Structures are given as C-alpha cells and as structure tokens.
Amino acid sequence: MKKNPRKAPQPGRAVLILAGLALAALCLAPWWPAVPAGAFSFGDAGKLLDVGKSALKVGKAVGKASEELTPEHEYYIGRAVAASLLTSHRPWADENANRYLNLLGQTLAAASERPQTFGGYHFLVLDSPDINAFGCPGGLILVSRGLLQCCQNEDQVAAVLAHEIGHVSLQHGLASIQQSRVLDVAGVLAQEGAQHAGGNVAALSGAFSGSVGDITKTLMVNGYSRGQEGEADAEAAAILRRVGYDPQALAQVLAVMGQRYRPGGLDFAKTHPDPQDRIAALREKIGSSAAAAAPSPARQARYQQALGRI
Amino acid sequence: MRRGKSPLAAGLVLLAAGLAWAAGQAMSVQVREGQLRAQPSFLSAIVATLGYGERVQVSGEQGAWRQVTSGQGASGWMHLSSLTPKQVVLQAGEGLATGGASGEEMALAGKGFNKEVEADFAARNRGADFASVNRMEQSHRFTPAQLEAFVREGGLTPAEGGGR
C-alpha cells in the first residue's frame, strides 16, 4: 500500500467523487419538485422514471388543492371560512385575552412547519361555552372560551393553539375541498393565463363558495380524519418542544376534555376522535412523563392575568 | 491521507458548484408582506417589507432561511415559507408575453380566488362576518422586540420551524 501511492486503487476515488455528486445533489434537493414519499419504490430503477412521470400526471389530474391553489387563494378561502363560522360563534371582545392569545400563538407559529402564510397567523377567542377550536386555512384560528376553560396554565393553552397551527401548516382544510372544485379553479386559471383575461368572478364563484362550504362542514360537522388529528397532535408536540413548553400539556388538556366528553355532543365530541384514543396515540410519540413540571411563575402570572377569568 | 485529498477535493468542488448553483436561484415573495430581516430569526429586526410577487436573488442559506437581495437592492434574510421558486406574475399575460413560463413555473397574482370573488361571496352570504375577520387581521400585530420579550419573560426558546 505504501509502495506506490500514485497507483492507489481507483474505486476509492470514484466513491469520493460519487459522494461529492451525491452531496451536491442533496444541496439542490430543496429546489426539486417534491415527489410524495412512498409514491414509488427504488427497487426497479428501469421503471423509476416512468412511474415517477405517471405519478406526477396522476397528481396533476387529481388536482390536489395544496398544489393547485396559491397561498393567496388559501388566504381568501380561510377568510370566508372564518367569516362563515363567525355567524354562529361570536368573538369575545376581551382585548387583554386576545392580545395574550396572539402573542402566544405567533410565537408558536414561528416554530411550525410553515411559519409564514399569505396573511399571517391571527387568533381570536369565541364567546361560547362549547369546547371547540377552528383552524381556518391560512392561519385564522378561533378558540372557544369553553376550550380555554379546560386549560389550567400557559403550556396547556399553547398545546391547544399548537394543535390548530398544525392543521393550518399541514393544510388539512384545503385537503377537504372536493377535487372537482379544485379542477374547476385550475381550469379557469389556465384560461385566464392563456387569454390575458381579467378576473372571472362568475366562473369562480361556485367553486369558491363550494370550497368554503366543504371546509366549514368539515370543521363544524364531519371533522378531520383520525389520521389528520393524529398529525396535528404530533405537529403540536413538536412545536411545543421547540419553543420550550411541556409537550405533556397536550395530553393534560385532552384528559380534561375527556372528562367533559359527551358522545353525541355537538361540540368537539361531534368532530373529533375520543380524547382517550388521542392520548394513547400521543403517548407513543412523547412518552408519558409522570409528573408535569411546575409551570414557571412568570408564565403562570401572565396566564392568570390574561385568561384567569375566562 | 494524501491519496484521498484530490478526489475529496473534486467532490468538494462539485459540492461548492452545487451550492453556488442553488444560491444563484431567483425566488418570488409568495406572501402579502414579505419580511426581510437583519438576521435569520423571527425575533430579528425587519429591515424591509417586500410586496407579493417581488423577485429576490438568493445568495446564501441557513436552515430554512435564505439570504436574499431584492430588485431594489435591499438585502437580508427571508424565511423559506415566504418564498416560492415560481415566478409570480402580477398581471395576467405578462409572464406569457415575456418569459413563456409554464403554469408550473408561474402563479398569477390576484387571479382565481381574490378580492372580487370574496366580495361576490359576501354579497350572497350577508351573515358572513368579514368585519370581525378584518379586525382579527389588523389588531394585535407585534414587533420582533415585543415577541422577544414574551419569549424571554416566559423562559422560552426562540424556536424556528421548518420550511414548508
């Protein structure tokens, strides 16, 4: 080996060059179009390209809302969903409570998968004894007094907000829009681009009110899927951990909600899985620490000051 | 060790080339108020606000942050979630006339669901409470200093999220 360093075996060099190429490729990766994980396997390299191509085609034909709609579209959908929800749920006009909720919520949103949306994250207390919260597309988040009454400290309020931020950042609302509406919008947009035409309100108004209706119905009647609730809980735990809150706070609020859970009730019981099931799923991700850490005195003081009389 | 040096260097050159290629990318602001910050942190001062669709040149990165320079010459850091590799065309036809970009490469600003479509929806749904939504969006906006104070007083960690 020491005899002739110049004639060292070449494979090592090739491996290093390949490694360099791989590293360079990795650096470029964020700019490549995202292909859904698990869309194809790496087992059959010969078919890889074709499968990838058809996966893209299918994705396009199906018209996935999060791909066809821009953050600007998402923003207008979210505004109309919130405006619709606010017909039956009135805002709670306590500036102090709403200010606190926004400081807390915006701190959490910065630590989410998607910190910046078109219009930003905004939070509002609803004057309702029901136990409920709504994360509208784009980041308008409504939380009832009834749900805040299930919380005993800032960490638990943070857990509630982080769960809703999870639904927003993972775009669960958009996913509940019927695909035919998304295709309608994509069609109108393609036409507008091609014709250099102005706005086409008439062609879009049906797709818009339909989309808003799909999401409002999901939020108020049908609920998200069990899988989506699990994803939002997992994202909430991740956000809490990043910011320095106790992820166990989410399990604690769920336990209180479980005590107040009335199967067949019209609030979260109608739209969410049984809290006990969610706690069980959450435990697999965050474990179960026996004793909750004592809340910091400063956190507890500001929580009491803002939400003590909620 | 010496033997490995030159292939490794070749690899590093490729890596650097990759980085340079990536860093040279142009991106567009995909949010209403694109916050350009002094440092890659949400608690850092906002040095300029870039409008929707404004084009920036990427010159560096740190996690989900991109170091950018705007067309006006303002430079700083923007979070990846506020940027898109697409070209955002502010007027229909503009991109097609100039660059011939395809639908996957560009987005039409103000087209599709927009202010006019919302107004139409509001007219058909008189009960929809857009006044409360507007109040919600306009109140309780905080400076980085206010958010930093909230984080510090609560004994929290200034955390950064991903770049979806």
Short mmCIF file of C-alpha atoms in Angstrom, two decimals:
data_model
loop_
_atom_site.label_atom_id
_atom_site.label_comp_id
_atom_site.label_asym_id
_atom_site.label_seq_id
_atom_site.Cartn_x
_atom_site.Cartn_y
_atom_site.Cartn_z
CA MET A 1 0.00 0.00 0.00
CA LYS A 2 2.78 2.36 0.86
CA LYS A 3 4.78 1.38 -2.25
CA ASN A 4 3.09 3.37 -4.89
CA PRO A 5 0.60 5.90 -3.65
CA ARG A 6 0.01 7.25 -7.18
CA LYS A 7 -1.36 3.93 -8.30
CA ALA A 8 -3.76 3.56 -5.45
CA PRO A 9 -6.91 1.60 -6.31
CA GLN A 10 -9.31 3.83 -8.19
CA PRO A 11 -12.61 2.69 -6.68
CA GLY A 12 -11.92 4.78 -3.57
CA ARG A 13 -11.56 7.88 -5.73
CA ALA A 14 -14.73 7.06 -7.63
CA VAL A 15 -16.58 6.61 -4.40
CA LEU A 16 -15.42 10.00 -3.19
CA ILE A 17 -16.42 11.69 -6.43
CA LEU A 18 -19.78 9.98 -6.25
CA ALA A 19 -20.09 11.14 -2.67
CA GLY A 20 -19.36 14.66 -3.83
CA LEU A 21 -22.01 14.36 -6.52
CA ALA A 22 -24.48 12.99 -4.00
CA LEU A 23 -23.72 15.88 -1.64
CA ALA A 24 -24.15 18.37 -4.46
CA ALA A 25 -27.43 16.69 -5.38
CA LEU A 26 -28.59 16.88 -1.78
CA CYS A 27 -27.88 20.60 -1.76
CA LEU A 28 -30.06 21.04 -4.79
CA ALA A 29 -32.82 18.86 -3.44
CA PRO A 30 -34.98 21.64 -1.98
CA TRP A 31 -35.40 23.08 -5.46
CA TRP A 32 -36.56 19.85 -6.99
CA PRO A 33 -40.29 19.32 -7.28
CA ALA A 34 -41.45 17.32 -4.30
CA VAL A 35 -42.49 13.78 -5.11
CA PRO A 36 -44.67 12.23 -2.42
CA ALA A 37 -42.70 9.81 -0.25
CA GLY A 38 -43.67 6.26 -1.00
CA ALA A 39 -45.06 7.16 -4.42
CA PHE A 40 -42.71 4.61 -5.94
CA SER A 41 -40.03 2.22 -4.75
CA PHE A 42 -36.40 2.29 -5.69
CA GLY A 43 -36.47 -1.44 -6.40
CA ASP A 44 -36.88 -1.24 -10.16
CA ALA A 45 -34.63 1.51 -11.45
CA GLY A 46 -35.64 0.90 -15.07
CA LYS A 47 -39.24 1.79 -14.42
CA LEU A 48 -38.47 4.54 -11.97
CA LEU A 49 -38.70 7.39 -14.42
CA ASP A 50 -41.95 6.23 -15.99
CA VAL A 51 -43.57 5.60 -12.65
CA GLY A 52 -42.40 8.98 -11.42
CA LYS A 53 -43.80 10.63 -14.53
CA SER A 54 -47.18 8.96 -14.22
CA ALA A 55 -47.28 9.78 -10.51
CA LEU A 56 -46.83 13.43 -11.44
CA LYS A 57 -49.51 13.14 -14.10
CA VAL A 58 -51.93 11.50 -11.70
CA GLY A 59 -51.13 14.14 -9.08
CA LYS A 60 -51.92 16.79 -11.66
CA ALA A 61 -55.09 15.16 -12.93
CA VAL A 62 -56.41 14.65 -9.43
CA GLY A 63 -55.91 18.33 -8.69
CA LYS A 64 -54.53 18.37 -5.16
CA ALA A 65 -55.70 21.63 -3.56
CA SER A 66 -52.41 22.37 -1.82
CA GLU A 67 -50.64 22.22 -5.20
CA GLU A 68 -53.16 23.92 -7.46
CA LEU A 69 -54.06 26.75 -5.08
CA THR A 70 -51.59 29.50 -4.20
CA PRO A 71 -51.13 30.88 -0.65
CA GLU A 72 -53.19 33.86 -1.88
CA HIS A 73 -56.13 31.59 -2.81
CA GLU A 74 -55.77 29.80 0.52
CA TYR A 75 -55.91 33.18 2.26
CA TYR A 76 -59.23 34.17 0.67
CA ILE A 77 -60.72 30.73 1.37
CA GLY A 78 -59.66 31.00 5.03
CA ARG A 79 -61.16 34.48 5.41
CA ALA A 80 -64.52 33.30 4.08
CA VAL A 81 -64.46 30.16 6.27
CA ALA A 82 -63.76 32.31 9.36
CA ALA A 83 -66.42 34.86 8.35
CA SER A 84 -68.92 31.98 7.97
CA LEU A 85 -68.02 30.44 11.35
CA LEU A 86 -68.39 33.87 12.98
CA THR A 87 -72.07 33.97 12.04
CA SER A 88 -72.86 31.31 14.64
CA HIS A 89 -69.92 31.90 17.01
CA ARG A 90 -69.41 35.46 18.24
CA PRO A 91 -65.99 36.94 19.11
CA TRP A 92 -65.22 37.52 22.79
CA ALA A 93 -64.30 41.21 22.95
CA ASP A 94 -61.67 40.99 25.69
CA GLU A 95 -58.63 42.83 24.32
CA ASN A 96 -56.37 41.54 27.05
CA ALA A 97 -57.23 37.89 26.43
CA ASN A 98 -56.99 38.27 22.65
CA ARG A 99 -53.67 40.09 22.86
CA TYR A 100 -52.22 37.30 25.01
CA LEU A 101 -53.57 34.62 22.67
CA ASN A 102 -51.90 36.35 19.70
CA LEU A 103 -48.53 36.80 21.44
CA LEU A 104 -48.56 33.13 22.39
CA GLY A 105 -49.92 31.93 19.05
CA GLN A 106 -47.49 33.90 16.91
CA THR A 107 -44.57 32.64 19.00
CA LEU A 108 -45.76 29.07 18.37
CA ALA A 109 -46.49 29.62 14.67
CA ALA A 110 -42.88 30.73 14.11
CA ALA A 111 -41.84 27.24 15.26
CA SER A 112 -44.32 25.40 12.99
CA GLU A 113 -43.67 23.61 9.71
CA ARG A 114 -44.96 26.69 7.89
CA PRO A 115 -44.25 29.88 9.83
CA GLN A 116 -45.28 32.28 7.05
CA THR A 117 -48.66 32.19 5.36
CA PHE A 118 -50.04 34.78 2.93
CA GLY A 119 -51.79 36.86 5.60
CA GLY A 120 -50.10 35.53 8.74
CA TYR A 121 -51.48 33.76 11.82
CA HIS A 122 -54.19 35.53 13.86
CA PHE A 123 -56.06 34.27 16.91
CA LEU A 124 -59.47 35.10 18.39
CA VAL A 125 -61.42 33.95 21.46
CA LEU A 126 -65.01 32.89 20.74
CA ASP A 127 -67.66 33.77 23.32
CA SER A 128 -69.01 30.24 23.55
CA PRO A 129 -69.22 27.66 26.36
CA ASP A 130 -68.81 24.86 23.79
CA ILE A 131 -65.45 23.11 23.78
CA ASN A 132 -64.14 23.83 20.29
CA ALA A 133 -61.45 25.42 18.14
CA PHE A 134 -61.20 26.06 14.41
CA GLY A 135 -58.00 26.44 12.38
CA CYS A 136 -59.08 28.13 9.14
CA PRO A 137 -56.81 27.86 6.07
CA GLY A 138 -54.07 30.46 6.01
CA GLY A 139 -53.93 30.86 9.79
CA LEU A 140 -57.12 32.43 11.20
CA ILE A 141 -57.56 30.46 14.41
CA LEU A 142 -60.70 30.64 16.57
CA VAL A 143 -60.77 29.16 20.10
CA SER A 144 -63.86 28.97 22.33
CA ARG A 145 -63.95 30.12 25.95
CA GLY A 146 -65.20 26.62 26.76
CA LEU A 147 -61.96 25.08 25.46
CA LEU A 148 -59.79 27.69 27.21
CA GLN A 149 -61.64 26.80 30.43
CA CYS A 150 -60.26 23.27 30.04
CA CYS A 151 -56.74 24.73 30.37
CA GLN A 152 -55.03 25.46 33.66
CA ASN A 153 -51.80 27.10 32.53
CA GLU A 154 -49.96 28.68 29.61
CA ASP A 155 -48.43 25.39 28.49
CA GLN A 156 -51.89 23.89 28.04
CA VAL A 157 -53.22 26.91 26.12
CA ALA A 158 -50.08 26.64 23.98
CA ALA A 159 -50.93 22.96 23.33
CA VAL A 160 -54.43 23.89 22.10
CA LEU A 161 -53.11 26.62 19.79
CA ALA A 162 -50.25 24.44 18.53
CA HIS A 163 -52.74 21.72 17.51
CA GLU A 164 -54.71 24.23 15.41
CA ILE A 165 -51.48 25.66 13.95
CA GLY A 166 -50.69 22.06 12.99
CA HIS A 167 -53.92 21.76 10.98
CA VAL A 168 -53.12 25.07 9.24
CA SER A 169 -49.47 24.38 8.46
CA LEU A 170 -50.29 20.87 7.18
CA GLN A 171 -53.11 22.36 5.06
CA HIS A 172 -55.77 19.93 6.29
CA GLY A 173 -58.54 22.43 5.49
CA LEU A 174 -57.60 22.57 1.81
CA ALA A 175 -57.50 18.78 1.69
CA SER A 176 -61.22 18.65 2.49
CA ILE A 177 -62.16 20.60 -0.66
CA GLN A 178 -63.82 18.39 -3.28
CA GLN A 179 -61.40 17.70 -6.12
CA SER A 180 -63.89 18.73 -8.81
CA ARG A 181 -63.85 22.30 -7.44
CA VAL A 182 -60.05 22.42 -7.47
CA LEU A 183 -60.09 21.27 -11.09
CA ASP A 184 -62.64 23.99 -11.92
CA VAL A 185 -60.35 26.65 -10.48
CA ALA A 186 -57.29 25.21 -12.22
CA GLY A 187 -59.23 25.31 -15.50
CA VAL A 188 -60.28 28.93 -15.08
CA LEU A 189 -56.73 29.92 -14.13
CA ALA A 190 -55.30 28.20 -17.19
CA GLN A 191 -57.80 30.07 -19.36
CA GLU A 192 -57.09 33.41 -17.71
CA GLY A 193 -53.38 32.95 -18.24
CA ALA A 194 -53.85 32.00 -21.85
CA GLN A 195 -56.32 34.73 -22.74
CA HIS A 196 -54.70 37.54 -20.77
CA ALA A 197 -58.23 38.00 -19.50
CA GLY A 198 -59.34 39.95 -16.47
CA GLY A 199 -60.94 38.42 -13.37
CA ASN A 200 -63.62 35.84 -13.95
CA VAL A 201 -65.83 36.15 -10.87
CA ALA A 202 -68.82 34.36 -12.33
CA ALA A 203 -66.81 31.28 -13.28
CA LEU A 204 -65.16 31.10 -9.87
CA SER A 205 -67.97 31.98 -7.50
CA GLY A 206 -69.41 28.46 -7.43
CA ALA A 207 -66.04 26.82 -6.82
CA PHE A 208 -65.28 29.39 -4.11
CA SER A 209 -68.50 29.05 -2.11
CA GLY A 210 -68.32 25.27 -2.62
CA SER A 211 -64.76 25.16 -1.26
CA VAL A 212 -65.68 27.35 1.71
CA GLY A 213 -68.71 25.11 2.34
CA ASP A 214 -66.63 21.90 2.20
CA ILE A 215 -64.20 23.22 4.81
CA THR A 216 -66.84 24.77 7.08
CA LYS A 217 -68.74 21.48 7.05
CA THR A 218 -65.56 19.58 7.91
CA LEU A 219 -64.78 21.96 10.78
CA MET A 220 -68.32 22.02 12.21
CA VAL A 221 -69.94 18.72 11.28
CA ASN A 222 -67.76 15.94 9.86
CA GLY A 223 -64.40 16.66 11.48
CA TYR A 224 -60.99 15.80 10.09
CA SER A 225 -59.91 12.20 9.72
CA ARG A 226 -58.40 10.37 12.66
CA GLY A 227 -55.10 10.41 10.76
CA GLN A 228 -55.19 14.19 10.32
CA GLU A 229 -55.98 14.71 14.02
CA GLY A 230 -53.01 12.48 14.86
CA GLU A 231 -50.76 14.51 12.52
CA ALA A 232 -51.90 17.78 14.10
CA ASP A 233 -51.26 16.36 17.60
CA ALA A 234 -47.78 15.24 16.54
CA GLU A 235 -47.00 18.64 14.98
CA ALA A 236 -48.31 20.31 18.16
CA ALA A 237 -45.97 18.21 20.32
CA ALA A 238 -43.04 19.13 18.03
CA ILE A 239 -43.87 22.86 18.19
CA LEU A 240 -44.24 22.77 21.99
CA ARG A 241 -40.90 21.03 22.38
CA ARG A 242 -39.12 23.52 20.06
CA VAL A 243 -40.45 26.55 21.94
CA GLY A 244 -39.77 25.12 25.38
CA TYR A 245 -43.26 24.16 26.54
CA ASP A 246 -44.04 20.77 28.06
CA PRO A 247 -45.45 18.51 25.28
CA GLN A 248 -47.27 16.60 28.03
CA ALA A 249 -49.51 19.68 28.33
CA LEU A 250 -51.37 18.44 25.23
CA ALA A 251 -52.15 15.12 26.91
CA GLN A 252 -53.23 17.03 30.03
CA VAL A 253 -55.76 19.18 28.14
CA LEU A 254 -57.01 16.10 26.28
CA ALA A 255 -57.55 14.40 29.65
CA VAL A 256 -59.71 17.31 30.86
CA MET A 257 -61.58 17.27 27.54
CA GLY A 258 -62.06 13.53 28.03
CA GLN A 259 -63.75 14.16 31.38
CA ARG A 260 -66.16 16.55 29.68
CA TYR A 261 -66.59 14.38 26.59
CA ARG A 262 -70.22 13.62 25.86
CA PRO A 263 -70.52 11.13 23.00
CA GLY A 264 -73.12 12.59 20.65
CA GLY A 265 -72.43 16.12 21.93
CA LEU A 266 -72.50 18.99 19.46
CA ASP A 267 -69.00 20.39 20.16
CA PHE A 268 -65.62 18.67 19.72
CA ALA A 269 -67.26 15.34 20.52
CA LYS A 270 -69.00 15.59 17.15
CA THR A 271 -65.89 16.37 15.14
CA HIS A 272 -63.00 14.72 17.00
CA PRO A 273 -61.96 11.20 17.98
CA ASP A 274 -62.37 10.27 21.66
CA PRO A 275 -59.68 12.17 23.62
CA GLN A 276 -58.59 8.91 25.30
CA ASP A 277 -57.69 7.49 21.87
CA ARG A 278 -55.75 10.65 21.01
CA ILE A 279 -53.86 10.49 24.30
CA ALA A 280 -52.96 6.87 23.61
CA ALA A 281 -51.65 7.78 20.12
CA LEU A 282 -49.78 10.78 21.51
CA ARG A 283 -48.13 8.69 24.24
CA GLU A 284 -46.41 6.65 21.53
CA LYS A 285 -44.72 9.84 20.33
CA ILE A 286 -43.98 11.79 23.51
CA GLY A 287 -43.93 9.04 26.14
CA SER A 288 -45.63 9.63 29.45
CA SER A 289 -43.71 11.68 31.95
CA ALA A 290 -45.18 11.00 35.36
CA ALA A 291 -45.18 14.44 36.92
CA ALA A 292 -45.72 17.61 34.95
CA ALA A 293 -43.02 20.21 35.50
CA ALA A 294 -44.21 23.05 37.73
CA PRO A 295 -45.17 25.98 35.46
CA SER A 296 -42.76 28.91 35.59
CA PRO A 297 -44.08 31.66 37.94
CA ALA A 298 -43.77 34.34 35.23
CA ARG A 299 -45.75 32.21 32.76
CA GLN A 300 -48.41 31.43 35.36
CA ALA A 301 -48.73 35.11 36.35
CA ARG A 302 -49.34 36.31 32.78
CA TYR A 303 -51.66 33.40 32.06
CA GLN A 304 -53.75 34.28 35.15
CA GLN A 305 -53.74 37.94 34.27
CA ALA A 306 -54.97 37.34 30.69
CA LEU A 307 -57.17 34.25 30.95
CA GLY A 308 -57.79 33.83 34.69
CA ARG A 309 -61.39 34.96 34.34
CA ILE A 310 -62.14 33.28 31.03
CA MET B 1 -4.50 10.68 3.70
CA ARG B 2 -2.69 12.42 0.85
CA ARG B 3 -4.15 9.95 -1.60
CA GLY B 4 -7.68 10.82 -0.63
CA LYS B 5 -7.10 14.51 -0.93
CA SER B 6 -7.58 15.10 -4.63
CA PRO B 7 -10.78 13.06 -5.16
CA LEU B 8 -12.17 14.57 -1.99
CA ALA B 9 -11.27 17.99 -3.34
CA ALA B 10 -13.04 17.09 -6.58
CA GLY B 11 -16.08 16.12 -4.56
CA LEU B 12 -15.91 19.36 -2.63
CA VAL B 13 -15.62 21.35 -5.86
CA LEU B 14 -18.78 19.65 -7.10
CA LEU B 15 -20.43 20.36 -3.78
CA ALA B 16 -19.43 24.01 -3.99
CA ALA B 17 -20.69 24.17 -7.57
CA GLY B 18 -23.98 22.71 -6.41
CA LEU B 19 -24.24 25.27 -3.65
CA ALA B 20 -23.38 28.11 -5.99
CA TRP B 21 -26.00 26.93 -8.48
CA ALA B 22 -28.58 26.69 -5.73
CA ALA B 23 -27.58 30.01 -4.20
CA GLY B 24 -27.92 31.77 -7.55
CA GLN B 25 -31.61 30.95 -7.70
CA ALA B 26 -34.18 33.65 -8.14
CA MET B 27 -37.29 33.30 -5.99
CA SER B 28 -40.51 35.28 -5.53
CA VAL B 29 -42.29 36.55 -2.43
CA GLN B 30 -45.47 34.45 -2.02
CA VAL B 31 -46.97 36.29 0.98
CA ARG B 32 -48.62 39.70 1.28
CA GLU B 33 -45.88 41.23 3.43
CA GLY B 34 -42.50 39.61 2.78
CA GLN B 35 -40.40 40.30 5.85
CA LEU B 36 -36.75 40.91 5.12
CA ARG B 37 -34.79 40.56 8.36
CA ALA B 38 -31.35 41.58 9.56
CA GLN B 39 -30.61 38.08 10.88
CA PRO B 40 -32.07 34.62 10.15
CA SER B 41 -34.55 34.72 13.06
CA PHE B 42 -38.17 35.77 13.57
CA LEU B 43 -37.00 37.81 16.56
CA SER B 44 -34.59 39.81 14.39
CA ALA B 45 -35.41 43.33 13.19
CA ILE B 46 -37.36 43.72 9.94
CA VAL B 47 -35.16 45.81 7.61
CA ALA B 48 -37.63 45.97 4.70
CA THR B 49 -41.03 44.65 3.67
CA LEU B 50 -41.22 43.21 0.17
CA GLY B 51 -44.50 43.05 -1.72
CA TYR B 52 -46.25 39.95 -3.07
CA GLY B 53 -44.58 38.77 -6.24
CA GLU B 54 -41.34 40.70 -5.74
CA ARG B 55 -38.35 38.82 -7.14
CA VAL B 56 -35.26 38.18 -4.99
CA GLN B 57 -31.85 36.65 -5.67
CA VAL B 58 -30.71 34.02 -3.18
CA SER B 59 -27.07 34.31 -2.12
CA GLY B 60 -26.91 32.09 0.94
CA GLU B 61 -28.83 29.88 3.29
CA GLN B 62 -29.04 28.84 6.91
CA GLY B 63 -31.58 26.17 7.79
CA ALA B 64 -34.96 27.29 6.43
CA TRP B 65 -33.70 30.87 5.95
CA ARG B 66 -32.45 32.35 2.68
CA GLN B 67 -30.13 35.31 2.38
CA VAL B 68 -31.59 37.42 -0.41
CA THR B 69 -31.28 40.69 -2.27
CA SER B 70 -34.35 42.40 -3.69
CA GLY B 71 -34.62 44.14 -7.03
CA GLN B 72 -34.40 47.45 -5.16
CA GLY B 73 -31.10 46.33 -3.64
CA ALA B 74 -32.37 45.65 -0.12
CA SER B 75 -30.68 42.61 1.39
CA GLY B 76 -31.29 40.44 4.42
CA TRP B 77 -32.86 37.12 5.39
CA MET B 78 -36.26 35.70 4.50
CA HIS B 79 -37.88 32.51 5.72
CA LEU B 80 -38.33 29.88 3.01
CA SER B 81 -42.08 29.63 3.72
CA SER B 82 -42.50 33.20 2.42
CA LEU B 83 -40.78 32.38 -0.90
CA THR B 84 -41.60 30.31 -3.96
CA PRO B 85 -39.38 29.21 -6.85
CA LYS B 86 -42.30 30.13 -9.14
CA GLN B 87 -42.44 33.44 -10.90
CA VAL B 88 -45.42 35.37 -9.56
CA VAL B 89 -46.99 37.28 -12.43
CA LEU B 90 -48.75 40.40 -11.23
CA GLN B 91 -50.79 40.86 -14.40
CA ALA B 92 -52.24 38.09 -16.50
CA GLY B 93 -50.35 37.60 -19.71
CA GLU B 94 -47.19 39.30 -18.50
CA GLY B 95 -45.23 36.08 -17.95
CA LEU B 96 -46.50 34.51 -21.14
CA ALA B 97 -45.58 37.55 -23.17
CA THR B 98 -42.09 37.90 -21.72
CA GLY B 99 -40.76 34.60 -20.45
CA GLY B 100 -43.11 31.96 -21.76
CA ALA B 101 -43.16 30.32 -18.33
CA SER B 102 -45.45 27.33 -17.93
CA GLY B 103 -48.24 27.08 -15.35
CA GLU B 104 -46.00 25.04 -13.08
CA GLU B 105 -43.34 27.73 -13.14
CA MET B 106 -45.56 30.71 -12.52
CA ALA B 107 -48.52 31.87 -10.47
CA LEU B 108 -50.94 34.60 -11.43
CA ALA B 109 -51.24 37.10 -8.58
CA GLY B 110 -54.73 38.42 -7.91
CA LYS B 111 -56.28 35.77 -10.18
CA GLY B 112 -58.55 32.95 -9.09
CA PHE B 113 -59.89 33.42 -5.59
CA ASN B 114 -59.38 37.11 -4.93
CA LYS B 115 -60.94 40.28 -3.52
CA GLU B 116 -63.68 40.35 -6.16
CA VAL B 117 -64.63 36.71 -5.59
CA GLU B 118 -64.75 37.42 -1.84
CA ALA B 119 -66.99 40.46 -2.41
CA ASP B 120 -69.31 38.30 -4.51
CA PHE B 121 -69.40 35.67 -1.73
CA ALA B 122 -70.09 38.37 0.91
CA ALA B 123 -72.98 39.73 -1.17
CA ARG B 124 -74.54 36.27 -1.39
CA ASN B 125 -73.90 35.48 2.30
CA ARG B 126 -75.00 38.59 4.14
CA GLY B 127 -74.45 36.98 7.55
CA ALA B 128 -70.77 36.23 6.90
CA ASP B 129 -68.86 38.42 9.35
CA PHE B 130 -65.93 39.82 7.35
CA ALA B 131 -65.78 42.86 9.65
CA SER B 132 -64.65 40.65 12.54
CA VAL B 133 -62.18 38.88 10.25
CA ASN B 134 -60.68 42.25 9.23
CA ARG B 135 -60.43 43.29 12.90
CA MET B 136 -58.78 39.97 13.69
CA GLU B 137 -56.15 40.51 10.97
CA GLN B 138 -55.46 44.13 11.83
CA SER B 139 -55.25 44.01 15.63
CA HIS B 140 -52.53 42.52 17.80
CA ARG B 141 -49.60 42.86 15.44
CA PHE B 142 -46.31 42.71 17.30
CA THR B 143 -42.80 43.96 16.72
CA PRO B 144 -39.91 41.48 16.95
CA ALA B 145 -38.97 43.23 20.23
CA GLN B 146 -42.41 42.52 21.73
CA LEU B 147 -42.26 38.87 20.70
CA GLU B 148 -38.71 38.60 22.03
CA ALA B 149 -39.87 40.00 25.40
CA PHE B 150 -42.71 37.44 25.52
CA VAL B 151 -40.25 34.61 24.84
CA ARG B 152 -37.70 35.89 27.38
CA GLU B 153 -40.21 36.57 30.18
CA GLY B 154 -41.73 33.12 29.75
CA GLY B 155 -38.34 31.40 29.89
CA LEU B 156 -38.94 30.03 26.39
CA THR B 157 -36.62 29.19 23.49
CA PRO B 158 -36.70 31.37 20.36
CA ALA B 159 -37.55 28.48 18.04
CA GLU B 160 -37.65 28.22 14.29
CA GLY B 161 -39.88 25.95 12.31
CA GLY B 162 -39.46 24.15 9.02
CA GLY B 163 -39.73 25.46 5.51
CA ARG B 164 -42.92 24.08 4.04
#
